[in-house]
CSV table of C-alpha atoms and ligand atoms in Angstrom, one decimal:
chain,number,residue,atom,x,y,z
A,1,MET,CA,189.8,47.4,-191.6
A,2,GLU,CA,187.1,45.0,-190.0
A,3,GLN,CA,187.6,41.4,-190.1
A,4,SER,CA,185.1,39.4,-191.6
A,5,PHE,CA,183.6,36.7,-188.4
A,6,GLN,CA,181.0,34.7,-188.7
A,7,THR,CA,177.5,35.6,-188.2
A,8,LEU,CA,175.1,34.9,-185.0
A,9,GLY,CA,173.1,32.7,-187.8
A,10,GLU,CA,175.6,31.1,-189.0
A,11,PHE,CA,176.7,30.4,-185.4
A,12,ILE,CA,173.3,28.9,-184.7
A,13,ILE,CA,173.0,27.0,-187.4
A,14,ASP,CA,176.7,25.6,-187.5
A,15,ASN,CA,175.6,24.2,-183.2
A,16,GLN,CA,172.5,23.1,-183.6
A,17,SER,CA,173.6,19.2,-183.4
A,18,ASP,CA,175.1,20.6,-179.7
A,19,PHE,CA,171.3,20.0,-178.3
A,20,GLN,CA,170.3,16.7,-177.2
A,21,TYR,CA,166.8,16.0,-178.8
A,22,SER,CA,166.9,19.4,-180.8
A,23,THR,CA,164.2,19.8,-183.1
A,24,GLY,CA,165.3,23.5,-184.1
A,25,GLU,CA,162.8,24.5,-181.5
A,26,LEU,CA,166.2,26.2,-179.4
A,27,SER,CA,167.9,28.0,-182.6
A,28,ARG,CA,164.9,29.2,-183.1
A,29,LEU,CA,163.6,30.9,-179.6
A,30,ILE,CA,167.2,31.7,-180.1
A,31,ASN,CA,166.6,33.4,-183.0
A,32,SER,CA,163.5,35.3,-181.4
A,33,ILE,CA,166.0,36.7,-178.5
A,34,ARG,CA,168.2,38.6,-181.3
A,35,LEU,CA,165.6,40.0,-183.1
A,36,ALA,CA,163.8,40.8,-179.4
A,37,ALA,CA,167.4,42.7,-178.5
A,38,LYS,CA,167.7,44.5,-181.9
A,39,THR,CA,164.3,46.2,-181.2
A,40,VAL,CA,165.2,46.7,-177.9
A,41,ASN,CA,168.7,48.6,-178.5
A,42,TYR,CA,167.2,51.4,-180.6
A,43,GLN,CA,165.0,52.4,-178.3
A,44,VAL,CA,167.9,52.4,-175.3
A,45,ASN,CA,170.0,53.9,-178.5
A,46,LYS,CA,167.8,57.1,-179.4
A,47,ALA,CA,166.6,56.9,-175.7
A,48,GLY,CA,167.1,61.1,-174.9
A,49,LEU,CA,165.8,61.8,-177.5
A,50,VAL,CA,162.4,60.5,-177.3
A,51,ASP,CA,159.8,60.4,-174.2
A,52,ILE,CA,160.8,57.2,-172.6
A,53,THR,CA,163.5,57.8,-170.0
A,54,GLY,CA,162.2,58.1,-166.1
A,55,SER,CA,159.2,56.4,-164.1
A,56,ILE,CA,156.4,55.2,-165.4
A,57,GLY,CA,155.0,56.0,-161.3
A,58,SER,CA,154.5,52.4,-160.9
A,59,SER,CA,156.1,49.5,-158.8
A,60,ASN,CA,157.6,46.1,-159.9
A,61,THR,CA,156.8,42.8,-158.0
A,62,SER,CA,159.3,43.1,-156.3
A,63,GLY,CA,158.3,47.4,-155.3
A,64,GLU,CA,161.1,49.4,-157.1
A,65,ASP,CA,160.3,51.8,-159.6
A,66,GLN,CA,159.2,50.7,-162.6
A,67,GLN,CA,161.2,52.7,-165.5
A,68,LYS,CA,159.3,53.3,-169.5
A,69,LEU,CA,162.0,51.7,-170.8
A,70,ASP,CA,161.5,48.7,-168.7
A,71,VAL,CA,158.1,48.3,-169.4
A,72,TYR,CA,158.5,49.6,-173.5
A,73,ALA,CA,161.9,46.3,-172.7
A,74,ASN,CA,159.6,44.2,-171.8
A,75,ASP,CA,156.4,44.2,-173.8
A,76,VAL,CA,158.6,43.9,-176.5
A,77,PHE,CA,160.5,40.5,-175.2
A,78,ILE,CA,157.2,39.0,-174.1
A,79,LYS,CA,155.4,40.1,-178.1
A,80,THR,CA,158.1,38.8,-180.1
A,81,LEU,CA,158.2,35.2,-177.4
A,82,ILE,CA,154.5,35.6,-178.1
A,83,ASP,CA,154.2,35.5,-181.5
A,84,ARG,CA,157.2,33.6,-182.7
A,85,GLN,CA,154.7,30.7,-180.7
A,86,ILE,CA,158.3,30.2,-179.9
A,87,VAL,CA,157.6,29.8,-175.6
A,88,CYS,CA,155.0,27.3,-173.5
A,89,GLY,CA,155.5,30.3,-171.0
A,90,ILE,CA,157.7,32.9,-170.2
A,91,ALA,CA,158.2,34.5,-166.4
A,92,SER,CA,159.5,38.8,-166.1
A,93,GLU,CA,160.8,40.6,-163.4
A,94,GLU,CA,158.8,42.5,-164.0
A,95,ASN,CA,155.7,40.5,-164.2
A,96,ASP,CA,153.4,39.7,-160.6
A,97,ASP,CA,152.7,35.9,-162.3
A,98,PHE,CA,154.6,34.4,-165.4
A,99,ILE,CA,152.6,33.5,-168.4
A,100,CYS,CA,150.6,31.1,-170.2
A,101,VAL,CA,151.6,30.4,-174.0
A,102,ASN,CA,147.4,29.7,-174.8
A,103,SER,CA,146.7,27.3,-177.6
A,104,SER,CA,145.0,29.6,-180.0
A,105,ASP,CA,148.6,30.7,-180.3
A,106,GLY,CA,150.1,27.1,-180.4
A,107,GLY,CA,152.2,27.5,-176.9
A,108,TYR,CA,150.7,24.4,-175.3
A,109,ASN,CA,152.9,21.7,-177.7
A,110,ASN,CA,156.0,23.7,-177.1
A,111,LYS,CA,159.5,22.9,-175.4
A,112,TYR,CA,160.7,26.3,-173.8
A,113,VAL,CA,160.2,28.4,-170.5
A,114,VAL,CA,161.7,32.4,-170.6
A,115,LEU,CA,162.5,34.0,-168.0
A,116,MET,CA,164.4,36.9,-167.9
A,117,ASP,CA,164.9,41.0,-167.0
A,118,PRO,CA,164.4,42.2,-169.7
A,119,LEU,CA,166.1,45.8,-168.7
A,120,ASP,CA,169.0,44.4,-166.2
A,121,GLY,CA,169.7,48.6,-164.4
A,122,SER,CA,167.4,50.8,-165.4
A,123,SER,CA,167.6,52.9,-163.4
A,124,ASN,CA,170.9,54.0,-165.3
A,125,ILE,CA,169.2,54.3,-168.1
A,126,ASP,CA,168.7,58.8,-167.4
A,127,VAL,CA,172.4,58.8,-167.5
A,128,ASN,CA,173.5,57.5,-170.6
A,129,VAL,CA,175.3,54.2,-168.8
A,130,SER,CA,175.1,51.7,-170.0
A,131,VAL,CA,171.1,48.7,-169.1
A,132,GLY,CA,171.4,45.3,-170.9
A,133,THR,CA,169.0,41.9,-170.6
A,134,ILE,CA,169.6,39.3,-169.3
A,135,PHE,CA,167.9,35.6,-169.8
A,136,SER,CA,167.4,31.9,-168.9
A,137,ILE,CA,166.0,28.8,-171.0
A,138,TYR,CA,164.7,25.6,-169.2
A,139,ARG,CA,162.6,22.6,-170.8
A,140,ARG,CA,159.5,22.6,-169.0
A,141,VAL,CA,159.0,19.5,-166.6
A,142,SER,CA,155.1,19.5,-167.0
A,143,PRO,CA,153.3,17.3,-170.4
A,144,PRO,CA,153.9,19.6,-173.4
A,145,GLY,CA,150.2,20.2,-175.2
A,146,THR,CA,148.8,21.1,-171.3
A,147,PRO,CA,149.4,24.7,-169.7
A,148,VAL,CA,152.2,25.8,-168.0
A,149,VAL,CA,152.3,25.7,-164.5
A,150,LEU,CA,154.4,26.8,-161.5
A,151,GLU,CA,157.1,24.0,-161.1
A,152,ASP,CA,158.0,24.6,-165.3
A,153,PHE,CA,160.1,28.3,-163.1
A,154,LEU,CA,161.1,26.7,-160.4
A,155,GLN,CA,164.2,24.6,-161.6
A,156,PRO,CA,166.7,24.9,-160.0
A,157,GLY,CA,169.9,26.6,-162.3
A,158,ASN,CA,171.8,23.5,-163.2
A,159,GLN,CA,168.7,22.9,-165.3
A,160,GLN,CA,168.9,25.4,-167.4
A,161,VAL,CA,169.2,24.4,-171.1
A,162,ALA,CA,171.0,28.1,-171.9
A,163,ALA,CA,171.1,31.6,-170.7
A,164,GLY,CA,172.7,34.8,-172.2
A,165,TYR,CA,172.7,38.7,-172.1
A,166,ILE,CA,172.4,41.3,-174.3
A,167,ILE,CA,174.6,44.6,-172.8
A,168,TYR,CA,173.7,47.5,-174.7
A,169,GLY,CA,176.8,49.7,-174.2
A,170,THR,CA,179.6,51.0,-176.2
A,171,SER,CA,179.1,48.5,-178.5
A,172,THR,CA,175.6,46.3,-178.6
A,173,MET,CA,177.2,42.3,-177.2
A,174,LEU,CA,174.8,39.3,-176.8
A,175,VAL,CA,176.8,36.7,-174.8
A,176,TYR,CA,175.2,33.2,-174.1
A,177,THR,CA,175.9,29.2,-173.8
A,178,THR,CA,173.4,26.9,-174.6
A,179,GLY,CA,176.0,24.5,-171.6
A,180,HIS,CA,179.2,24.7,-174.3
A,181,GLY,CA,180.7,27.2,-173.4
A,182,VAL,CA,180.4,30.7,-174.3
A,183,ASN,CA,180.7,33.0,-176.9
A,184,GLY,CA,179.7,36.3,-177.8
A,185,PHE,CA,178.6,38.7,-180.9
A,186,THR,CA,178.9,42.4,-181.4
A,187,LEU,CA,175.9,44.7,-183.4
A,188,ASN,CA,176.5,46.0,-186.3
A,189,PRO,CA,174.4,48.9,-186.4
A,190,ALA,CA,175.1,49.6,-189.9
A,191,ILE,CA,173.0,46.5,-191.1
A,192,GLY,CA,172.0,45.0,-187.8
A,193,THR,CA,174.0,41.6,-187.7
A,194,TYR,CA,175.5,40.5,-185.0
A,195,TYR,CA,178.8,38.6,-185.7
A,196,LEU,CA,181.0,36.2,-183.6
A,197,SER,CA,183.6,38.7,-181.7
A,198,HIS,CA,184.5,37.0,-178.8
A,199,PRO,CA,184.6,33.3,-179.4
A,200,GLN,CA,184.8,31.1,-176.0
A,201,MET,CA,184.9,33.4,-173.9
A,202,THR,CA,186.7,32.8,-170.5
A,203,ILE,CA,187.2,34.5,-167.4
A,204,SER,CA,190.7,33.7,-165.5
A,205,GLU,CA,191.4,32.2,-162.0
A,206,ASP,CA,193.1,34.9,-160.3
A,207,GLY,CA,191.5,38.7,-160.7
A,208,ARG,CA,192.6,42.3,-160.1
A,209,ILE,CA,188.7,44.0,-159.6
A,210,TYR,CA,186.3,44.1,-156.8
A,211,SER,CA,182.7,45.6,-157.4
A,212,ILE,CA,180.2,45.7,-154.2
A,213,ASN,CA,178.0,48.2,-153.5
A,214,GLU,CA,180.4,50.0,-150.9
A,215,GLY,CA,178.6,52.7,-149.6
A,216,ASN,CA,176.0,49.7,-148.0
A,217,TYR,CA,179.7,48.3,-146.1
A,218,VAL,CA,177.7,48.4,-142.5
A,219,HIS,CA,175.2,46.6,-143.1
A,220,PHE,CA,177.3,44.1,-144.9
A,221,PRO,CA,177.5,40.9,-143.2
A,222,ILE,CA,180.8,40.3,-141.0
A,223,GLY,CA,182.0,38.0,-143.6
A,224,VAL,CA,182.3,40.9,-146.7
A,225,LYS,CA,183.5,43.3,-144.5
A,226,LYS,CA,186.5,41.2,-143.7
A,227,TYR,CA,186.7,39.7,-147.7
A,228,LEU,CA,186.8,43.7,-148.7
A,229,LYS,CA,189.6,44.3,-146.3
A,230,PHE,CA,191.7,41.7,-148.3
A,231,CYS,CA,190.9,43.1,-151.3
A,232,GLN,CA,192.5,46.5,-150.2
A,233,GLU,CA,194.7,45.4,-147.7
A,234,GLU,CA,198.6,46.3,-149.9
A,235,LYS,CA,200.4,43.1,-149.7
A,236,ASP,CA,201.2,40.2,-153.0
A,237,ASP,CA,199.0,41.9,-155.7
A,238,ARG,CA,196.8,43.2,-153.5
A,239,PRO,CA,195.4,46.5,-153.4
A,240,TYR,CA,193.1,45.9,-155.5
A,241,THR,CA,191.0,48.0,-158.3
A,242,SER,CA,187.0,48.9,-157.0
A,243,ARG,CA,185.1,49.2,-159.8
A,244,TYR,CA,181.3,49.3,-159.9
A,245,ILE,CA,179.2,50.7,-162.7
A,246,GLY,CA,175.5,49.3,-160.6
A,247,SER,CA,174.0,47.8,-164.1
A,248,LEU,CA,175.1,43.7,-163.0
A,249,VAL,CA,175.3,43.1,-166.6
A,250,SER,CA,178.1,45.3,-167.0
A,251,ASP,CA,180.2,44.2,-164.1
A,252,VAL,CA,179.8,41.3,-164.8
A,253,HIS,CA,181.2,41.4,-168.7
A,254,ARG,CA,183.6,44.4,-167.4
A,255,ASN,CA,184.8,41.6,-165.3
A,256,ILE,CA,184.3,38.1,-167.5
A,257,ILE,CA,187.2,39.6,-169.9
A,258,LYS,CA,188.6,41.1,-167.6
A,259,GLY,CA,189.1,38.6,-164.3
A,260,GLY,CA,187.4,40.0,-160.9
A,261,ILE,CA,185.1,39.4,-158.3
A,262,TYR,CA,181.2,40.8,-158.3
A,263,ILE,CA,179.5,40.6,-154.8
A,264,TYR,CA,175.6,41.7,-154.3
A,265,PRO,CA,175.6,40.1,-150.6
A,266,THR,CA,172.6,40.0,-147.9
A,267,SER,CA,172.7,43.0,-145.9
A,268,SER,CA,170.8,44.2,-142.3
A,269,LYS,CA,169.5,46.4,-145.3
A,270,ALA,CA,168.1,43.9,-147.4
A,271,PRO,CA,168.5,39.7,-145.3
A,272,ASN,CA,168.4,37.8,-148.6
A,273,GLY,CA,170.1,40.5,-150.8
A,274,LYS,CA,168.3,42.5,-153.7
A,275,LEU,CA,169.5,40.7,-157.5
A,276,ARG,CA,166.4,37.7,-158.5
A,277,LEU,CA,167.4,33.9,-158.6
A,278,LEU,CA,165.6,33.0,-161.2
A,279,TYR,CA,166.2,36.1,-163.3
A,280,GLU,CA,169.4,37.5,-162.9
A,281,CYS,CA,172.1,35.3,-160.7
A,282,ASN,CA,171.0,32.0,-162.1
A,283,PRO,CA,171.5,32.0,-166.1
A,284,ILE,CA,175.2,34.8,-164.7
A,285,ALA,CA,175.9,31.7,-162.9
A,286,MET,CA,175.5,29.6,-166.3
A,287,ILE,CA,178.1,31.8,-167.5
A,288,MET,CA,180.3,32.4,-165.4
A,289,GLU,CA,180.7,28.4,-164.3
A,290,GLN,CA,180.8,28.1,-169.1
A,291,ALA,CA,183.0,30.7,-169.4
A,292,ASN,CA,185.3,29.1,-165.8
A,293,GLY,CA,184.4,31.4,-163.5
A,294,LYS,CA,182.3,30.3,-160.5
A,295,ALA,CA,179.3,31.4,-158.4
A,296,SER,CA,178.1,31.2,-154.9
A,297,ASP,CA,175.3,32.6,-152.1
A,298,GLY,CA,178.9,32.8,-150.8
A,299,TYR,CA,178.4,28.9,-149.5
A,300,GLN,CA,176.9,27.3,-151.7
A,301,ARG,CA,176.7,26.4,-155.8
A,302,ILE,CA,174.6,29.1,-157.0
A,303,LEU,CA,172.6,26.7,-159.6
A,304,ASP,CA,172.0,24.3,-157.2
A,305,ILE,CA,169.5,26.0,-155.6
A,306,VAL,CA,165.8,24.8,-155.0
A,307,PRO,CA,163.6,27.8,-155.8
A,308,THR,CA,160.3,28.4,-154.1
A,309,GLU,CA,159.0,31.5,-155.6
A,310,LEU,CA,159.3,33.7,-158.4
A,311,HIS,CA,160.9,36.2,-157.5
A,312,GLN,CA,163.1,34.4,-154.7
A,313,ARG,CA,166.0,36.8,-153.3
A,314,ALA,CA,169.4,35.0,-153.6
A,315,PRO,CA,173.3,37.1,-152.2
A,316,PHE,CA,175.1,36.3,-155.3
A,317,PHE,CA,179.3,36.0,-155.2
A,318,CYS,CA,180.3,34.8,-158.9
A,319,GLY,CA,183.9,35.7,-161.0
A,320,SER,CA,187.9,34.5,-161.5
A,321,SER,CA,186.8,31.1,-159.0
A,322,ASN,CA,189.8,31.5,-156.7
A,323,MET,CA,188.4,34.7,-155.9
A,324,VAL,CA,185.1,33.4,-155.4
A,325,ARG,CA,186.6,30.7,-153.5
A,326,LYS,CA,188.1,33.3,-151.3
A,327,ALA,CA,185.2,35.1,-150.8
A,328,GLU,CA,184.0,31.8,-149.2
A,329,GLU,CA,187.0,31.1,-147.1
A,330,PHE,CA,185.9,34.3,-145.2
A,331,MET,CA,181.6,33.9,-145.6
A,332,SER,CA,182.7,31.1,-143.6
A,333,SER,CA,185.5,32.0,-141.0
B,401,AHG,P1,167.2,45.7,-162.3
B,401,AHG,O1,167.7,47.8,-162.9
B,401,AHG,O2,166.7,44.6,-163.6
B,401,AHG,O3,166.4,45.8,-161.5
B,401,AHG,O4,168.7,45.6,-161.6
B,401,AHG,C1,169.5,45.9,-160.8
B,401,AHG,C2,170.1,45.7,-160.0
B,401,AHG,C3,171.7,44.8,-160.5
B,401,AHG,O5,171.9,45.1,-161.7
B,401,AHG,C4,172.8,46.0,-159.8
B,401,AHG,O6,173.7,44.6,-160.1
B,401,AHG,C5,172.2,45.9,-158.8
B,401,AHG,O7,170.4,45.8,-159.1
B,401,AHG,C6,172.1,47.5,-158.2
B,401,AHG,O8,172.3,47.7,-156.6
B,401,AHG,P2,172.2,49.3,-155.5
B,401,AHG,O9,171.8,50.2,-156.3
B,401,AHG,O10,171.7,48.6,-154.4
B,401,AHG,O11,174.3,48.6,-156.0
B,402,MN,MN1,168.4,43.4,-162.9
B,403,MN,MN1,165.5,45.1,-164.7
């Protein structure tokens, strides 16, 4: 018997007064994201049936192979946001530069910029493993009525007004925060409506899962190697369980629900780590903190890093607060 949950639409309307200076613009923006996510979800779900899996034969700005679904998801989110005249600028992992939504689209007067990883974990799509979308929303710092500038996008994560992810998994969920806790909504695909299935999500202070690509072990910094040995030691409630999907969204979503730590450290191969600060680390860090967890680059709070480049990378440690704290101890010892 299905329970009768609140819908996302009802939730947005009921909580609109939480936003300072709210004019409904942020609510409409989140509405546009949920709509684009439904379109992408539809395509992801039938990916094996249509010619949309595999590589497109080109690389994105970080030199990574672009999958057809990366490009498709990117186009859907950008078009949905521009058509609704709801943002003044968009930056995406898949685009070299930010997009200025121009005045004929009404964009100059909008208050918010969106930064996104339109399809996270895309190398998993061909093997039917969960992928996601990550988004981050800031209030512009340049004056409304003018074109957006780079500074609108290069704000530290602690300035985010909202952040979230969509997971296209065994069921599709939208999980987001506007700075008042984290709420998760599950899509009922039969009627295309998201329902509040996971109200006020929190991650436990302690966890027993560690998620890291251990194949890179030899390239890891000594602090990470020591922390991994700690996780594997037979003592107290250890050894912990290792779980790594290779889709940040899926690994993080599982760890929030079960308790755990996710690590993508620097390595001798990737001296700044792999994950992108603006499209991946900052939004996930805001979600983690809002869920009582912690997010760090191994030494400092992710959300306090002042970015200097759109496609900047950062080492990333996030999850149960005591686990992240312990990993930081090993990094500094
Ligand atoms: P994207 O598909 O957006 O490029 O992101 C892939 C990321 C992240 O989702 C995942 O956790 C990580 O890359 C996996 O990297 P490795 O294959 O190096 O472990
Ligand atoms: Mn990604
Ligand atoms: Mn991506």
